[in-house]
């Protein structure tokens, strides 16, 4: 599908651009992905208003997470989350066995060190979506073997 | 006949208040704000009961009803009726109709529901404007125009 590839290419270009910028600004080898995460946050925040328009009111937090795993993910990545786990105390783990931004790479360990760059945007996307639904959270990602990715959501209670 | 609509943010700060008809002049600004804010308590009460009812897992029929985004008539004064709608993102949409005008006294619930659904669609579009920051007042003149059109044509 042509419209999918546009999003994928734009995403990788944003990452290249941000990496290039952070290289010139401080010269160190540390990569600063907070800008990518913020771009994701803004996009997630805005998209949520549209997605939940035809949806009945959410019962609770778990209901909201199910929405993220099914409709939200389908809208962006054309598939559902493969596995959702929770400890019922505000920690949720979303596992995607074939994360779209990673499926184009080799399945071996070759590019494993670069994987964090390609999940930062999605972390922001989830965080922004939840923030608009009044759930403050910290989202981190973990890639152990190449196309599969786990997103950890820690809900911040005040 | 609808006289006023308002978009209220997550923290109960007004994002947009607009009136139509002979109610548009700035003299009525205060009375519009007052009308809209009278409804907020009733609105939050509805939301609170929704949450407790679902926790106690009340009968299925009433639960699906309460999970509806449209909350119906919230409050009525001698001259006005106030209807509410709360989105999943805790944005409150309030519509005020005049009950004194001949066309306003027999306004149907379904009409208000469609008007508020359309307003929600307009709001979602306004949010996607890259110049709009979340939580700020909506200053887009396009949104203003669309809302006024909606009120003049549909309710």
CSV table of C-alpha atoms in Angstrom, one decimal, chain A residues 38 45-50 52-59 63 131-134, chain B residues 10 67-69 71 86 88-90 117 120-121 123 125 127-130 132 134:
chain,number,residue,atom,x,y,z
A,38,UNK,CA,7.8,14.5,21.6
A,45,UNK,CA,-2.6,13.4,21.5
A,46,UNK,CA,-4.3,14.7,18.4
A,47,UNK,CA,-5.2,11.3,16.9
A,48,UNK,CA,-6.9,10.2,20.0
A,49,UNK,CA,-9.6,12.8,19.8
A,50,UNK,CA,-10.6,11.5,16.4
A,52,UNK,CA,-12.5,7.9,20.3
A,53,UNK,CA,-15.2,9.9,18.6
A,54,UNK,CA,-17.5,7.0,17.8
A,55,UNK,CA,-16.5,5.0,20.9
A,56,UNK,CA,-18.6,4.6,24.1
A,57,UNK,CA,-17.1,5.9,27.3
A,58,UNK,CA,-14.3,3.8,28.7
A,59,UNK,CA,-15.1,1.8,31.8
A,63,UNK,CA,-10.6,-0.9,28.9
A,131,UNK,CA,-2.3,11.7,28.1
A,132,UNK,CA,-5.3,12.9,26.2
A,133,UNK,CA,-7.4,10.2,27.9
A,134,UNK,CA,-6.2,11.7,31.3
B,10,UNK,CA,-10.3,19.0,31.0
B,67,UNK,CA,-21.6,4.9,28.7
B,68,UNK,CA,-23.1,7.1,25.9
B,69,UNK,CA,-21.1,10.3,25.4
B,71,UNK,CA,-25.6,13.1,28.7
B,86,UNK,CA,-18.6,14.6,27.4
B,88,UNK,CA,-13.6,10.2,26.1
B,89,UNK,CA,-10.9,12.8,26.4
B,90,UNK,CA,-12.9,14.7,29.1
B,117,UNK,CA,-22.1,14.9,17.7
B,120,UNK,CA,-17.6,17.0,18.5
B,121,UNK,CA,-16.5,16.3,14.9
B,123,UNK,CA,-13.8,20.0,17.6
B,125,UNK,CA,-10.9,18.7,13.3
B,127,UNK,CA,-7.6,20.0,17.5
B,128,UNK,CA,-5.8,18.6,14.5
B,129,UNK,CA,-4.9,22.1,13.4
B,130,UNK,CA,-1.1,22.2,14.0
B,132,UNK,CA,-3.6,24.9,18.0
B,134,UNK,CA,-3.9,21.5,23.5
